[in-house]
Amino acid sequence: MSTVAVTGANGKTGRVVVADLLEHGHDVVALDIVAGPGDRDRMARIGTSLLGADLTDYGQAVDALQGVDAVVHLANIPAPGLFPAAHTLNTNTVMNNNVFLAAAQNKVSRVVWASSETTLGLPFDVPPRYAPVDEDHYPYPTSTYALSKVTGETTARHVAEWSGIPFVALRLSNVHLEEDYRLVPGYWADPHLRKWNLWGYVDARDVAGACRLALTAQVTGAQSFVIAAADTIMRRPSAELLAEVFPGVELTREIGTYETLLSIDRAREVLGFVPQHSWRDVIDH
């Protein structure tokens, strides 16, 4: 087992990833810029300590990654619209650059990091070229948040070439905790409410599983994978939703009744990623 640094460890997804890695026998160095006494107590209950680190400072990034075997990098402004556009682009890009270069400086064995479904063209105000949307439907950033992820994927490719470290970008769909599923019935009446990501989502526990699998997958260079639930967040058939909301978009293959329109085929094949969780296990539909 390895020592894994998790950045953004105190965030919504980060806490689930930390707990999963600990449960599977890894030692975890948990890093977050938000690291007050209550945050440290929460992380202690999960089973590790929390180190405060501002990853926009390269020196802190280098220090924080010393002695670790691998990095799961989740720390970023997590969505568009939370801060002014330029701040989102600049902050995320600096953090990603610093973590990637610090990983190379410290000669870690693997970097797994949170890219985004937004790199694929979200919010699909312009319809996708085809569905299911896969890794090749890229790059189509429509916000500075998405652009920060595209820039990160480009940087990762070159740092991987220079360093020989495999970089795995997980293009995460809209992450849900189990308690978030109580909101799901509110999406059903109007299919346009969630058209922005083709009705996609992913359970945080499945994100944690994808991160863990990506740490040991047989990959080289820098590779990217769509990570989504196996189904959509709607109770209507996926092909029916696509035909109604995006009538000009063709399906490239047959799909299951409620199958995701964000293709996870490549993640399944290369990483062994098979989502285990669905809102359908929690909400009466």
XYZ file of C-alpha atoms in Angstrom, residues 26-200:
175
model
C -3.507 3.488 2.060
C -1.881 6.088 4.260
C -3.280 9.533 3.450
C -1.770 12.990 3.709
C -4.880 15.189 3.694
C -4.325 18.744 2.407
C -6.705 21.689 2.242
C -6.543 25.468 2.481
C -9.558 25.241 4.834
C -8.104 23.605 7.927
C -9.597 25.065 11.106
C -10.001 23.162 14.398
C -13.427 21.813 13.427
C -12.092 20.677 10.061
C -9.177 18.903 11.743
C -11.555 17.189 14.154
C -13.713 16.002 11.254
C -10.695 14.587 9.446
C -9.492 12.918 12.645
C -12.836 11.130 12.862
C -12.281 9.828 9.336
C -8.897 8.516 10.431
C -6.107 10.942 9.516
C -4.810 14.446 10.158
C -5.431 17.553 8.059
C -2.579 19.785 6.935
C -3.345 23.330 5.888
C -1.732 24.218 2.563
C -2.259 27.025 0.063
C -1.451 25.346 -3.228
C -1.334 28.632 -5.112
C 2.084 28.899 -3.412
C 4.555 26.582 -5.184
C 6.788 26.257 -2.125
C 3.890 24.982 -0.027
C 2.964 22.518 -2.774
C 6.505 21.134 -2.902
C 6.702 20.830 0.878
C 3.266 19.226 1.176
C 4.045 16.500 -1.380
C 7.389 15.477 0.067
C 7.540 11.781 0.920
C 4.277 10.739 -0.737
C 3.997 8.022 -3.356
C 1.074 9.455 -5.305
C -1.257 12.446 -5.461
C -5.021 12.702 -5.831
C -5.488 16.371 -6.691
C -9.031 17.625 -6.071
C -8.313 21.168 -4.857
C -9.790 23.802 -7.186
C -12.597 26.308 -7.299
C -15.232 23.636 -8.000
C -17.624 25.285 -10.463
C -18.156 28.324 -12.684
C -19.973 31.343 -11.314
C -18.645 31.191 -7.753
C -16.001 33.883 -8.314
C -15.228 36.375 -11.079
C -14.310 34.532 -14.252
C -10.664 35.581 -14.391
C -10.122 34.647 -10.739
C -11.454 31.147 -11.362
C -9.178 30.636 -14.359
C -6.103 32.070 -12.678
C -6.552 30.324 -9.328
C -7.273 26.882 -10.735
C -4.483 27.123 -13.283
C -1.919 28.167 -10.685
C -2.978 25.373 -8.321
C -2.838 22.755 -11.053
C 0.527 23.968 -12.318
C 2.003 23.995 -8.824
C 0.745 20.539 -7.889
C 1.855 18.996 -11.185
C 5.315 20.555 -11.026
C 5.684 19.746 -7.325
C 4.779 16.133 -8.079
C 7.526 16.040 -10.702
C 9.977 17.731 -8.326
C 9.237 15.123 -5.650
C 9.277 12.232 -8.154
C 5.909 10.816 -7.136
C 4.743 7.706 -8.979
C 1.298 8.874 -10.126
C -0.939 11.944 -10.300
C -4.726 11.489 -10.396
C -6.666 14.709 -10.634
C -10.137 16.159 -11.031
C -10.789 17.493 -14.493
C -14.417 18.078 -15.443
C -17.286 17.149 -17.724
C -17.418 20.855 -18.586
C -14.436 20.364 -20.907
C -16.793 18.463 -23.249
C -19.015 21.449 -24.125
C -21.257 21.988 -21.107
C -23.757 23.544 -20.587
C -24.692 22.365 -24.110
C -26.360 25.615 -25.109
C -24.853 24.449 -28.393
C -25.990 20.818 -28.749
C -23.346 18.094 -28.625
C -22.194 16.708 -31.970
C -23.259 13.194 -30.967
C -24.229 11.076 -27.984
C -23.206 9.386 -25.837
C -20.597 12.109 -25.409
C -17.175 10.548 -24.936
C -13.587 11.650 -24.345
C -13.137 12.689 -27.974
C -15.846 15.373 -27.680
C -13.089 17.718 -26.464
C -12.027 20.455 -25.976
C -15.109 22.679 -25.881
C -14.707 24.964 -22.865
C -17.550 27.463 -22.517
C -16.441 29.065 -19.226
C -13.165 30.013 -17.595
C -13.756 27.138 -15.167
C -13.839 24.676 -18.066
C -10.871 26.448 -19.651
C -8.873 25.971 -16.441
C -9.449 22.231 -16.765
C -8.507 22.172 -20.456
C -5.356 24.096 -19.590
C -4.682 21.610 -16.807
C -5.014 18.649 -19.152
C -2.569 20.282 -21.583
C -0.092 20.989 -18.786
C -0.446 17.441 -17.465
C 0.392 16.013 -20.877
C 3.645 17.920 -21.095
C 4.712 17.389 -17.465
C 4.052 13.678 -17.951
C 6.329 13.726 -20.995
C 9.071 15.553 -19.126
C 8.864 13.522 -15.916
C 7.676 10.079 -16.985
C 4.942 10.260 -14.312
C 1.515 8.973 -15.431
C -1.203 11.595 -15.074
C -4.849 10.500 -14.988
C -7.496 13.202 -15.432
C -10.989 12.261 -14.288
C -13.612 14.315 -16.108
C -16.088 14.196 -13.267
C -19.800 14.616 -13.771
C -21.945 16.514 -11.252
C -20.987 14.921 -7.924
C -23.789 13.861 -5.583
C -23.690 12.729 -1.986
C -26.476 10.398 -0.915
C -28.279 13.249 0.817
C -28.328 15.198 -2.455
C -30.641 12.622 -4.005
C -33.622 14.129 -2.179
C -33.506 16.881 -4.839
C -33.753 14.475 -7.762
C -37.578 14.329 -8.095
C -37.558 18.089 -8.647
C -35.778 17.575 -11.977
C -38.321 15.232 -13.530
C -41.108 17.604 -14.632
C -38.939 19.651 -17.008
C -36.233 17.829 -18.993
C -34.618 21.182 -19.820
C -33.597 21.701 -16.178
C -30.771 19.202 -16.468
C -30.036 19.252 -20.164
C -26.862 21.209 -19.407
C -24.962 17.968 -18.755
C -27.217 15.488 -20.584
C -28.879 14.582 -17.270
C -25.637 13.237 -15.876
